[in-house]
Structure formats: structure tokens, C-alpha cells
PDB file of C-alpha atoms in Angstrom:
ATOM      1  CA  MET A 221     -42.901  -6.889 -26.965  1.00 61.00           C
ATOM      2  CA  GLU A 222     -40.575  -9.986 -26.636  1.00 65.00           C
ATOM      3  CA  SER A 223     -37.853  -8.241 -28.314  1.00 66.00           C
ATOM      4  CA  LEU A 224     -38.317  -5.154 -26.700  1.00 63.00           C
ATOM      5  CA  ASN A 225     -38.114  -6.454 -23.124  1.00 64.00           C
ATOM      6  CA  ALA A 226     -35.063  -8.801 -24.127  1.00 60.00           C
ATOM      7  CA  LEU A 227     -33.521  -5.739 -25.480  1.00 58.00           C
ATOM      8  CA  LEU A 228     -34.341  -2.995 -21.820  1.00 59.00           C
ATOM      9  CA  GLN A 229     -32.670  -6.585 -20.140  1.00 60.00           C
ATOM     10  CA  GLY A 230     -29.724  -6.800 -22.287  1.00 59.00           C
ATOM     11  CA  MET A 231     -29.117  -2.846 -21.592  1.00 64.00           C
ATOM     12  CA  GLY A 232     -26.518  -2.626 -18.730  1.00 59.00           C
ATOM     13  CA  LEU A 233     -29.259   0.039 -16.595  1.00 65.00           C
ATOM     14  CA  MET A 234     -31.372  -2.532 -16.161  1.00 63.00           C
ATOM     15  CA  HIS A 235     -28.702  -4.618 -14.148  1.00 64.00           C
ATOM     16  CA  LEU A 236     -27.284  -1.604 -12.197  1.00 76.00           C
ATOM     17  CA  GLY A 237     -27.073  -1.794  -8.591  1.00 79.00           C
ATOM     18  CA  ALA A 238     -27.187   0.404  -5.679  1.00 83.00           C
ATOM     19  CA  GLY A 239     -23.496  -0.171  -5.366  1.00 83.00           C
ATOM     20  CA  GLN A 240     -22.221   0.510  -8.692  1.00 84.00           C
ATOM     21  CA  ALA A 241     -24.220   3.445  -9.258  1.00 86.00           C
ATOM     22  CA  ILE A 242     -23.101   4.962  -5.821  1.00 90.00           C
ATOM     23  CA  MET A 243     -19.258   4.076  -7.172  1.00 87.00           C
ATOM     24  CA  LEU A 244     -19.814   5.312 -10.573  1.00 89.00           C
ATOM     25  CA  LEU A 245     -20.806   8.980  -9.305  1.00 91.00           C
ATOM     26  CA  VAL A 246     -17.831   8.956  -6.899  1.00 88.00           C
ATOM     27  CA  SER A 247     -15.803   8.260 -10.040  1.00 89.00           C
ATOM     28  CA  LEU A 248     -17.299  11.171 -11.715  1.00 92.00           C
ATOM     29  CA  LEU A 249     -16.431  13.203  -8.927  1.00 89.00           C
ATOM     30  CA  LEU A 250     -13.341  12.365  -9.117  1.00 86.00           C
ATOM     31  CA  LEU A 251     -12.940  12.921 -12.964  1.00 90.00           C
ATOM     32  CA  TRP A 252     -14.618  16.474 -12.233  1.00 91.00           C
ATOM     33  CA  LEU A 253     -11.679  17.418  -9.575  1.00 85.00           C
ATOM     34  CA  ALA A 254      -8.886  16.508 -11.970  1.00 86.00           C
ATOM     35  CA  ILE A 255     -10.779  17.956 -15.217  1.00 90.00           C
ATOM     36  CA  ALA A 256     -12.346  21.372 -13.634  1.00 89.00           C
ATOM     37  CA  LYS A 257     -10.333  21.682 -10.219  1.00 83.00           C
ATOM     38  CA  LYS A 258      -7.037  20.430 -11.473  1.00 82.00           C
ATOM     39  CA  PHE A 259      -6.589  18.357  -7.915  1.00 78.00           C
ATOM     40  CA  GLU A 260      -3.916  15.901  -8.891  1.00 76.00           C
ATOM     41  CA  PRO A 261      -5.026  15.530 -12.202  1.00 83.00           C
ATOM     42  CA  LEU A 262      -2.231  12.191 -12.929  1.00 78.00           C
ATOM     43  CA  LEU A 263      -3.519  10.363  -9.886  1.00 77.00           C
ATOM     44  CA  LEU A 264      -7.556  11.393  -9.744  1.00 82.00           C
ATOM     45  CA  LEU A 265      -7.791  10.656 -13.529  1.00 87.00           C
ATOM     46  CA  PRO A 266      -6.881   7.129 -13.829  1.00 85.00           C
ATOM     47  CA  ILE A 267      -8.401   6.176 -10.697  1.00 84.00           C
ATOM     48  CA  GLY A 268     -11.544   7.724 -11.723  1.00 87.00           C
ATOM     49  CA  PHE A 269     -11.511   6.231 -15.349  1.00 88.00           C
ATOM     50  CA  GLY A 270     -10.649   3.004 -13.846  1.00 85.00           C
ATOM     51  CA  GLY A 271     -13.487   3.344 -11.195  1.00 86.00           C
ATOM     52  CA  LEU A 272     -15.940   3.872 -14.010  1.00 88.00           C
ATOM     53  CA  LEU A 273     -14.538   0.875 -16.323  1.00 84.00           C
ATOM     54  CA  SER A 274     -15.061  -1.485 -12.943  1.00 82.00           C
ATOM     55  CA  ASN A 275     -18.417  -0.745 -12.350  1.00 84.00           C
ATOM     56  CA  ILE A 276     -19.721  -0.995 -16.084  1.00 82.00           C
ATOM     57  CA  PRO A 277     -22.804  -3.424 -15.470  1.00 80.00           C
ATOM     58  CA  GLU A 278     -22.937  -6.853 -16.821  1.00 72.00           C
ATOM     59  CA  ALA A 279     -19.224  -5.772 -18.349  1.00 72.00           C
ATOM     60  CA  GLY A 280     -17.283  -7.939 -15.978  1.00 75.00           C
ATOM     61  CA  MET A 281     -14.104  -6.051 -16.797  1.00 81.00           C
ATOM     62  CA  ALA A 282     -12.757  -6.216 -12.955  1.00 81.00           C
ATOM     63  CA  LEU A 283     -14.324  -9.508 -12.502  1.00 85.00           C
ATOM     64  CA  THR A 284     -12.011 -12.495 -13.101  1.00 88.00           C
ATOM     65  CA  ALA A 285     -12.781 -15.975 -14.422  1.00 89.00           C
ATOM     66  CA  LEU A 286     -14.039 -17.467 -11.385  1.00 90.00           C
ATOM     67  CA  GLU A 287     -15.768 -14.180 -10.510  1.00 88.00           C
ATOM     68  CA  SER A 288     -17.456 -14.207 -13.809  1.00 88.00           C
ATOM     69  CA  LEU A 289     -19.383 -17.950 -13.500  1.00 88.00           C
ATOM     70  CA  LEU A 290     -20.292 -17.052  -9.765  1.00 88.00           C
ATOM     71  CA  ALA A 291     -22.168 -13.496 -11.052  1.00 85.00           C
ATOM     72  CA  HIS A 292     -23.813 -16.477 -14.276  1.00 83.00           C
ATOM     73  CA  HIS A 293     -25.774 -18.175 -11.381  1.00 81.00           C
ATOM     74  CA  ASP A 294     -25.803 -21.783 -13.634  1.00 85.00           C
ATOM     75  CA  ALA A 295     -26.698 -24.226 -11.016  1.00 86.00           C
ATOM     76  CA  GLY A 296     -24.927 -27.256 -12.553  1.00 88.00           C
ATOM     77  CA  GLN A 297     -21.504 -25.107 -13.195  1.00 88.00           C
ATOM     78  CA  LEU A 298     -21.988 -23.669  -9.803  1.00 89.00           C
ATOM     79  CA  ALA A 299     -22.540 -27.518  -8.607  1.00 90.00           C
ATOM     80  CA  VAL A 300     -19.380 -29.013  -9.800  1.00 89.00           C
ATOM     81  CA  ILE A 301     -17.425 -26.075  -8.078  1.00 90.00           C
ATOM     82  CA  ALA A 302     -19.321 -26.184  -4.471  1.00 89.00           C
ATOM     83  CA  ALA A 303     -18.311 -30.075  -5.119  1.00 89.00           C
ATOM     84  CA  LYS A 304     -14.957 -29.363  -5.435  1.00 88.00           C
ATOM     85  CA  LEU A 305     -14.721 -27.563  -2.541  1.00 89.00           C
ATOM     86  CA  ASN A 306     -16.875 -29.547  -0.468  1.00 89.00           C
ATOM     87  CA  CYS A 307     -19.677 -27.116   0.236  1.00 90.00           C
ATOM     88  CA  ALA A 308     -23.506 -25.930  -0.662  1.00 88.00           C
ATOM     89  CA  PRO A 309     -24.041 -25.099  -4.071  1.00 87.00           C
ATOM     90  CA  ASP A 310     -25.005 -21.943  -3.926  1.00 87.00           C
ATOM     91  CA  VAL A 311     -22.480 -18.408  -4.451  1.00 88.00           C
ATOM     92  CA  HIS A 312     -22.554 -17.444  -0.495  1.00 89.00           C
ATOM     93  CA  ALA A 313     -21.539 -21.015   0.436  1.00 89.00           C
ATOM     94  CA  ILE A 314     -18.727 -21.241  -2.102  1.00 90.00           C
ATOM     95  CA  LYS A 315     -17.244 -17.524  -1.711  1.00 89.00           C
ATOM     96  CA  GLU A 316     -16.867 -18.515   1.843  1.00 88.00           C
ATOM     97  CA  ALA A 317     -15.400 -21.532   1.093  1.00 89.00           C
ATOM     98  CA  LEU A 318     -12.891 -20.083  -1.089  1.00 89.00           C
ATOM     99  CA  ALA A 319     -11.990 -17.492   1.021  1.00 83.00           C
ATOM    100  CA  LEU A 320     -10.869 -20.128   3.504  1.00 84.00           C
ATOM    101  CA  ALA A 321      -9.315 -22.355   1.048  1.00 86.00           C
ATOM    102  CA  LEU A 322      -5.360 -22.190   0.074  1.00 85.00           C
ATOM    103  CA  PRO A 323      -4.208 -19.856  -2.849  1.00 82.00           C
ATOM    104  CA  SER A 324      -3.501 -23.368  -4.538  1.00 87.00           C
ATOM    105  CA  VAL A 325      -7.312 -24.301  -4.460  1.00 88.00           C
ATOM    106  CA  GLN A 326      -8.389 -20.833  -5.678  1.00 87.00           C
ATOM    107  CA  GLY A 327      -6.232 -21.320  -8.640  1.00 88.00           C
ATOM    108  CA  GLN A 328      -7.574 -24.364  -9.289  1.00 90.00           C
ATOM    109  CA  MET A 329     -10.966 -23.304  -9.129  1.00 90.00           C
ATOM    110  CA  GLU A 330      -9.916 -20.264 -11.213  1.00 90.00           C
ATOM    111  CA  ASN A 331      -8.567 -22.961 -14.154  1.00 91.00           C
ATOM    112  CA  LEU A 332     -11.630 -24.617 -13.733  1.00 90.00           C
ATOM    113  CA  ALA A 333     -13.884 -21.977 -14.655  1.00 90.00           C
ATOM    114  CA  VAL A 334     -11.763 -20.791 -17.858  1.00 90.00           C
ATOM    115  CA  ASP A 335     -12.218 -24.490 -18.775  1.00 90.00           C
ATOM    116  CA  MET A 336     -15.932 -24.121 -18.201  1.00 90.00           C
ATOM    117  CA  GLY A 337     -15.652 -21.369 -21.222  1.00 88.00           C
ATOM    118  CA  TYR A 338     -15.212 -18.026 -18.432  1.00 90.00           C
ATOM    119  CA  THR A 339     -12.470 -15.494 -19.335  1.00 88.00           C
ATOM    120  CA  PRO A 340     -11.120 -12.663 -16.849  1.00 89.00           C
ATOM    121  CA  GLY A 341     -11.640  -9.054 -17.637  1.00 86.00           C
ATOM    122  CA  VAL A 342      -9.278  -7.048 -18.784  1.00 85.00           C
ATOM    123  CA  LEU A 343      -9.193  -5.006 -15.666  1.00 85.00           C
ATOM    124  CA  ALA A 344      -8.817  -8.501 -13.693  1.00 86.00           C
ATOM    125  CA  LEU A 345      -5.754  -9.339 -16.074  1.00 88.00           C
ATOM    126  CA  PHE A 346      -3.937  -5.606 -15.235  1.00 85.00           C
ATOM    127  CA  TYR A 347      -4.565  -6.272 -11.821  1.00 82.00           C
ATOM    128  CA  LYS A 348      -2.809  -9.810 -11.781  1.00 84.00           C
ATOM    129  CA  VAL A 349      -0.083  -8.721 -13.842  1.00 85.00           C
ATOM    130  CA  ALA A 350       0.396  -5.437 -12.111  1.00 83.00           C
ATOM    131  CA  ILE A 351      -0.484  -5.286  -8.485  1.00 78.00           C
ATOM    132  CA  GLY A 352      -1.123  -8.958  -7.808  1.00 78.00           C
ATOM    133  CA  SER A 353       2.861  -9.220  -8.839  1.00 79.00           C
ATOM    134  CA  GLY A 354       3.815  -6.296  -7.084  1.00 76.00           C
ATOM    135  CA  VAL A 355       5.440  -5.098 -10.034  1.00 82.00           C
ATOM    136  CA  ALA A 356       3.597  -1.542 -10.216  1.00 80.00           C
ATOM    137  CA  PRO A 357       4.408  -0.197  -6.515  1.00 76.00           C
ATOM    138  CA  LEU A 358       7.816  -1.224  -7.116  1.00 78.00           C
ATOM    139  CA  VAL A 359       7.956   1.027 -10.346  1.00 81.00           C
ATOM    140  CA  ILE A 360       6.099   3.681  -8.347  1.00 77.00           C
ATOM    141  CA  PHE A 361       8.667   3.700  -6.260  1.00 75.00           C
ATOM    142  CA  MET A 362      11.338   3.841  -8.494  1.00 78.00           C
ATOM    143  CA  GLY A 363       9.709   6.806  -9.984  1.00 77.00           C
ATOM    144  CA  VAL A 364       9.131   8.587  -7.280  1.00 73.00           C
ATOM    145  CA  GLY A 365      12.337   7.997  -5.419  1.00 73.00           C
ATOM    146  CA  ALA A 366      13.946   9.622  -8.611  1.00 75.00           C
ATOM    147  CA  MET A 367      11.913  12.549  -8.946  1.00 77.00           C
ATOM    148  CA  THR A 368      13.179  13.239  -4.724  1.00 79.00           C
ATOM    149  CA  ASP A 369      14.734  16.029  -3.723  1.00 82.00           C
ATOM    150  CA  PHE A 370      16.958  15.574  -0.484  1.00 84.00           C
ATOM    151  CA  GLY A 371      18.511  18.579  -0.275  1.00 85.00           C
ATOM    152  CA  PRO A 372      16.318  20.682   2.297  1.00 83.00           C
ATOM    153  CA  LEU A 373      16.643  17.479   4.114  1.00 85.00           C
ATOM    154  CA  LEU A 374      20.669  17.268   3.772  1.00 87.00           C
ATOM    155  CA  ALA A 375      20.568  20.797   4.845  1.00 85.00           C
ATOM    156  CA  ASN A 376      18.756  20.658   7.363  1.00 84.00           C
ATOM    157  CA  PRO A 377      18.843  17.011   9.414  1.00 85.00           C
ATOM    158  CA  ARG A 378      16.214  18.156  11.892  1.00 84.00           C
ATOM    159  CA  THR A 379      13.318  18.146   9.516  1.00 82.00           C
ATOM    160  CA  LEU A 380      13.764  14.351   9.699  1.00 82.00           C
ATOM    161  CA  LEU A 381      11.452  14.406  13.074  1.00 82.00           C
ATOM    162  CA  LEU A 382       8.969  15.896  10.678  1.00 79.00           C
ATOM    163  CA  GLY A 383       8.690  13.249   8.515  1.00 77.00           C
ATOM    164  CA  ALA A 384       9.276  10.397  11.161  1.00 78.00           C
ATOM    165  CA  ALA A 385       6.210  11.956  13.243  1.00 77.00           C
ATOM    166  CA  ALA A 386       3.978  11.756   9.785  1.00 73.00           C
ATOM    167  CA  GLN A 387       4.403   7.656  10.851  1.00 79.00           C
ATOM    168  CA  PHE A 388       2.116   7.973  14.037  1.00 83.00           C
ATOM    169  CA  GLY A 389      -0.613   8.076  11.745  1.00 82.00           C
ATOM    170  CA  ILE A 390      -0.203   4.677  10.509  1.00 86.00           C
ATOM    171  CA  PHE A 391      -0.461   3.386  14.066  1.00 88.00           C
ATOM    172  CA  ALA A 392      -3.579   5.709  15.392  1.00 87.00           C
ATOM    173  CA  THR A 393      -5.163   4.579  12.075  1.00 86.00           C
ATOM    174  CA  VAL A 394      -4.373   0.933  13.161  1.00 90.00           C
ATOM    175  CA  LEU A 395      -6.134   1.314  16.353  1.00 91.00           C
ATOM    176  CA  GLY A 396      -9.058   3.426  15.032  1.00 90.00           C
ATOM    177  CA  ALA A 397      -9.742   0.989  12.662  1.00 90.00           C
ATOM    178  CA  LEU A 398      -9.375  -1.934  15.296  1.00 91.00           C
ATOM    179  CA  THR A 399     -11.631   0.115  17.742  1.00 92.00           C
ATOM    180  CA  LEU A 400     -14.430   0.200  14.964  1.00 91.00           C
ATOM    181  CA  ASN A 401     -14.319  -3.620  15.270  1.00 89.00           C
ATOM    182  CA  TYR A 402     -13.966  -3.679  19.236  1.00 88.00           C
ATOM    183  CA  PHE A 403     -17.937  -1.560  19.097  1.00 90.00           C
ATOM    184  CA  GLY A 404     -19.022  -3.637  16.388  1.00 87.00           C
ATOM    185  CA  LEU A 405     -19.373  -0.268  14.386  1.00 88.00           C
ATOM    186  CA  ILE A 406     -17.325  -2.333  10.863  1.00 88.00           C
ATOM    187  CA  SER A 407     -15.711  -5.577  11.316  1.00 88.00           C
ATOM    188  CA  PHE A 408     -12.007  -5.119  10.313  1.00 90.00           C
ATOM    189  CA  THR A 409      -9.729  -8.193  11.292  1.00 90.00           C
ATOM    190  CA  LEU A 410      -6.202  -7.327  12.267  1.00 90.00           C
ATOM    191  CA  PRO A 411      -4.490  -7.801   8.802  1.00 90.00           C
ATOM    192  CA  GLN A 412      -7.278  -5.200   7.513  1.00 91.00           C
ATOM    193  CA  ALA A 413      -6.879  -2.894   9.681  1.00 91.00           C
ATOM    194  CA  ALA A 414      -2.948  -2.627   8.912  1.00 90.00           C
ATOM    195  CA  ALA A 415      -3.892  -2.433   5.612  1.00 89.00           C
ATOM    196  CA  ILE A 416      -6.174   0.407   6.417  1.00 89.00           C
ATOM    197  CA  GLY A 417      -3.630   1.735   8.829  1.00 87.00           C
ATOM    198  CA  ILE A 418      -0.783   2.675   6.014  1.00 85.00           C
ATOM    199  CA  ILE A 419      -3.214   5.005   4.727  1.00 81.00           C
ATOM    200  CA  GLY A 420      -2.208   7.187   7.574  1.00 77.00           C
ATOM    201  CA  GLY A 421       1.489   7.333   6.358  1.00 73.00           C
ATOM    202  CA  ALA A 422       0.494   9.224   3.154  1.00 64.00           C
ATOM    203  CA  ASP A 423       2.048   7.154   0.848  1.00 72.00           C
ATOM    204  CA  GLY A 424      -0.012   5.303  -2.270  1.00 75.00           C
ATOM    205  CA  PRO A 425       2.588   2.758  -3.168  1.00 78.00           C
ATOM    206  CA  THR A 426       3.146   1.869  -0.016  1.00 81.00           C
ATOM    207  CA  ALA A 427      -0.736   1.329   0.412  1.00 84.00           C
ATOM    208  CA  ILE A 428      -1.309  -0.405  -2.765  1.00 82.00           C
ATOM    209  CA  TYR A 429       1.695  -3.082  -1.885  1.00 82.00           C
ATOM    210  CA  LEU A 430       0.533  -3.224   1.511  1.00 85.00           C
ATOM    211  CA  SER A 431      -3.243  -3.952   1.075  1.00 86.00           C
ATOM    212  CA  GLY A 432      -2.439  -6.289  -2.081  1.00 82.00           C
ATOM    213  CA  LYS A 433      -0.252  -8.370   0.762  1.00 84.00           C
ATOM    214  CA  LEU A 434      -2.460  -8.115   3.551  1.00 88.00           C
ATOM    215  CA  ALA A 435      -6.445  -7.604   2.196  1.00 88.00           C
ATOM    216  CA  PRO A 436      -6.827  -7.724  -1.189  1.00 85.00           C
ATOM    217  CA  GLU A 437     -10.529  -7.332  -0.940  1.00 84.00           C
ATOM    218  CA  LEU A 438      -9.847  -3.730   0.597  1.00 88.00           C
ATOM    219  CA  LEU A 439      -7.570  -2.822  -2.395  1.00 84.00           C
ATOM    220  CA  GLY A 440      -9.886  -0.850  -4.204  1.00 81.00           C
ATOM    221  CA  ALA A 441     -11.292   0.955  -1.351  1.00 84.00           C
ATOM    222  CA  ILE A 442      -8.037   1.950   0.487  1.00 87.00           C
ATOM    223  CA  ALA A 443      -6.202   3.139  -2.839  1.00 82.00           C
ATOM    224  CA  VAL A 444      -9.027   5.213  -3.888  1.00 80.00           C
ATOM    225  CA  ALA A 445      -9.157   6.736  -0.402  1.00 82.00           C
ATOM    226  CA  ALA A 446      -5.409   7.162   0.333  1.00 82.00           C
ATOM    227  CA  TYR A 447      -4.640   8.693  -3.584  1.00 78.00           C
ATOM    228  CA  SER A 448      -7.954  10.794  -2.603  1.00 76.00           C
ATOM    229  CA  TYR A 449      -7.257  12.312   0.397  1.00 77.00           C
ATOM    230  CA  MET A 450      -3.854  12.745  -0.938  1.00 76.00           C
ATOM    231  CA  ALA A 451      -4.972  14.860  -4.410  1.00 75.00           C
ATOM    232  CA  LEU A 452      -7.208  17.018  -2.003  1.00 77.00           C
ATOM    233  CA  VAL A 453      -4.369  18.220   0.740  1.00 78.00           C
ATOM    234  CA  PRO A 454      -3.775  21.027  -1.000  1.00 78.00           C
ATOM    235  CA  LEU A 455      -8.299  22.214   0.042  1.00 80.00           C
ATOM    236  CA  ILE A 456      -7.517  20.734   3.786  1.00 82.00           C
ATOM    237  CA  GLN A 457      -4.209  21.798   4.586  1.00 83.00           C
ATOM    238  CA  PRO A 458      -5.282  25.653   4.275  1.00 87.00           C
ATOM    239  CA  PRO A 459      -7.891  25.667   7.044  1.00 90.00           C
ATOM    240  CA  ILE A 460      -6.064  23.620   9.607  1.00 88.00           C
ATOM    241  CA  MET A 461      -2.883  26.026   8.873  1.00 87.00           C
ATOM    242  CA  ARG A 462      -4.367  29.051   9.494  1.00 89.00           C
ATOM    243  CA  ALA A 463      -5.959  27.496  13.005  1.00 90.00           C
ATOM    244  CA  LEU A 464      -2.404  26.591  14.059  1.00 88.00           C
ATOM    245  CA  THR A 465      -0.342  29.319  13.179  1.00 89.00           C
ATOM    246  CA  SER A 466      -0.717  33.092  13.186  1.00 89.00           C
ATOM    247  CA  GLU A 467      -0.319  35.714  10.813  1.00 87.00           C
ATOM    248  CA  LYS A 468       3.402  36.485  11.696  1.00 88.00           C
ATOM    249  CA  GLU A 469       4.231  33.106  11.718  1.00 86.00           C
ATOM    250  CA  ARG A 470       2.955  32.386   8.185  1.00 86.00           C
ATOM    251  CA  LYS A 471       4.988  35.233   6.437  1.00 86.00           C
ATOM    252  CA  ILE A 472       7.983  33.671   7.479  1.00 86.00           C
ATOM    253  CA  ARG A 473       9.854  32.977   4.691  1.00 84.00           C
ATOM    254  CA  MET A 474      11.675  29.841   4.493  1.00 76.00           C
ATOM    255  CA  VAL A 475      15.294  29.579   2.842  1.00 74.00           C
ATOM    256  CA  GLN A 476      17.747  26.793   2.692  1.00 66.00           C
ATOM    257  CA  LEU A 477      20.397  26.699   4.782  1.00 76.00           C
ATOM    258  CA  ARG A 478      22.847  25.991   2.676  1.00 81.00           C
ATOM    259  CA  THR A 479      24.027  24.421  -0.854  1.00 84.00           C
ATOM    260  CA  VAL A 480      23.530  20.665  -1.004  1.00 86.00           C
ATOM    261  CA  SER A 481      26.490  19.616  -3.707  1.00 88.00           C
ATOM    262  CA  LYS A 482      24.940  16.791  -6.161  1.00 88.00           C
ATOM    263  CA  ARG A 483      27.504  14.210  -4.873  1.00 90.00           C
ATOM    264  CA  GLU A 484      25.822  14.560  -1.548  1.00 89.00           C
ATOM    265  CA  LYS A 485      22.290  14.074  -3.226  1.00 88.00           C
ATOM    266  CA  ILE A 486      23.368  10.862  -4.853  1.00 88.00           C
ATOM    267  CA  LEU A 487      25.846   9.375  -1.712  1.00 91.00           C
ATOM    268  CA  PHE A 488      22.715   9.632   0.408  1.00 89.00           C
ATOM    269  CA  PRO A 489      19.839   7.520  -1.141  1.00 86.00           C
ATOM    270  CA  VAL A 490      22.950   5.105  -1.807  1.00 89.00           C
ATOM    271  CA  VAL A 491      24.031   4.652   1.341  1.00 92.00           C
ATOM    272  CA  LEU A 492      20.424   5.164   3.038  1.00 88.00           C
ATOM    273  CA  LEU A 493      19.230   1.594   0.686  1.00 86.00           C
ATOM    274  CA  LEU A 494      22.491  -0.283   2.382  1.00 92.00           C
ATOM    275  CA  LEU A 495      21.874   0.481   5.572  1.00 91.00           C
ATOM    276  CA  VAL A 496      18.351  -0.514   5.277  1.00 87.00           C
ATOM    277  CA  ALA A 497      19.300  -3.652   3.577  1.00 89.00           C
ATOM    278  CA  LEU A 498      21.992  -4.913   6.324  1.00 90.00           C
ATOM    279  CA  LEU A 499      20.599  -3.739   9.777  1.00 86.00           C
ATOM    280  CA  LEU A 500      17.039  -4.923   8.601  1.00 75.00           C
TER     281      LEU A 500
END
């Protein structure tokens, strides 16, 4: 019986928390949408698979060395960390002290956890190298920029106003998050509200980059929310379009006003980059 009990206690299912169970279901939903419904598979498939790996019980693939130490609940090791941070030797107090500590102190605690024999998970290492350094969002920016066709914009510059109007979503989302905080429904700090607000710009790489700088604790939720709703635009837009336009308006066939030369397409992003770099 002891062997059977040890076997059961070693199973990940016995350590599955409610939050992990919910996120596993969300990850499976994203995988189903990507594979069965073909909703942005390049976005939802890696997000869903990463969500599965991150929430496997007891695997710790998304935990840093210090987070693994705190999850292990070893009284002696917690006492050592608490002594360094001048706080009570319990997990909650240590997490609060770490949240208020300087990045250099957090790095020292991480190194101390490594010295105690803990290692970061593979996803935590990937996050540190790709997301924490800011490299991955910038590479995505470059790829998206290389694929962007500025022809319709150059042929009809007035459409720039449509793109500019979309940015009002950022301010609306920030104000919405701060309103929730004001009424005590959900607590958000100003940096967290700003990180959430960038989702309103419908730009995934920007959301990842900014949340990684302003609110790293919300990065996972913001990334999933941003890419999920962008992937579901083909499902969300049609009823809104039908509600706001007439059948006659929907039958209008849009044509490009003029042919944009290759020289214009090359010069436009280069000149725009120079203007932004010099003026901002």
C-alpha cells in the first residue's frame, strides 16, 4: 500500500490545481481552434502548446530556479532566502519581499537558488533569452514589417486615419482597467493598466514587449488575450459589419486607386523610420 500511495502521490494529476486545470482547458481550446477551425494556426497553435507545457503539474517547465525553490517548501532553504531579504520565512512573505526588491537583489536570490541545486525550466530559460531580453518581439516586428504591403495606403493616404483611429482602443482599454481598479472590482496598478491597454492597438508584438517591461507578471495573460482575440477577428467582425452597414454598402467592390511603384514602397518605410528616429 505504501508503494501504491507513493506512486499516486508522484502522479501529476494528484497535484493539479484549479488554476492549472482551467488553463489546460483553455490551451486545448486554442489548439482545437487552430487545428479544427483553422483560426490563425501560426498564432494559436504555439500558444496553446506552450500553455499545455507551462501548466503540467509538478513539471516546473515555466518556473525559474527561485520559483522552484519556493514551490518545494523546504523550511531550511526558505529561512536562508528570508534572512537575505529580511522577511518572515514563509513563501507569501518572501514573494512580497521579492516584488519590492531591486532587480540586482532578485538576481542574487536566483543565483542562490541555483547554488542550492535548483535549475530553471526550459520555458523559463526561453523566456529569459527571447522575451526578457526583448529580442523575440523585435524579430517578430521585423518579420511582420517585411511582409507588410503599403501599396493601398500609399495609393489612398486617407486610409491612414482608419489606422490612427484604431489607437483610441489603447486609451479606452487603459481607462477601463483603471475604472475597474477605482471601483475595487479588480486591482490594477498604472503600469499594469498601460500593459493591458496596449492590447487595444491590436498589435501582438507590441503587447508582449510592453507587458514584459511594465508588468511581467501579466505577460502570459496579455499575450494569450491579445493573440486570441486577433485570431478570432474573422469570427467577431462579420456580425458587427452587418449591424453597421447596409447590404448595398457591403456589395461595393473596393479597387486600388493607382498603381504604386516599387520605389515608393521601398522609400516609404525608410523615410518613415528616419522621421520617427529624428523627431522622437
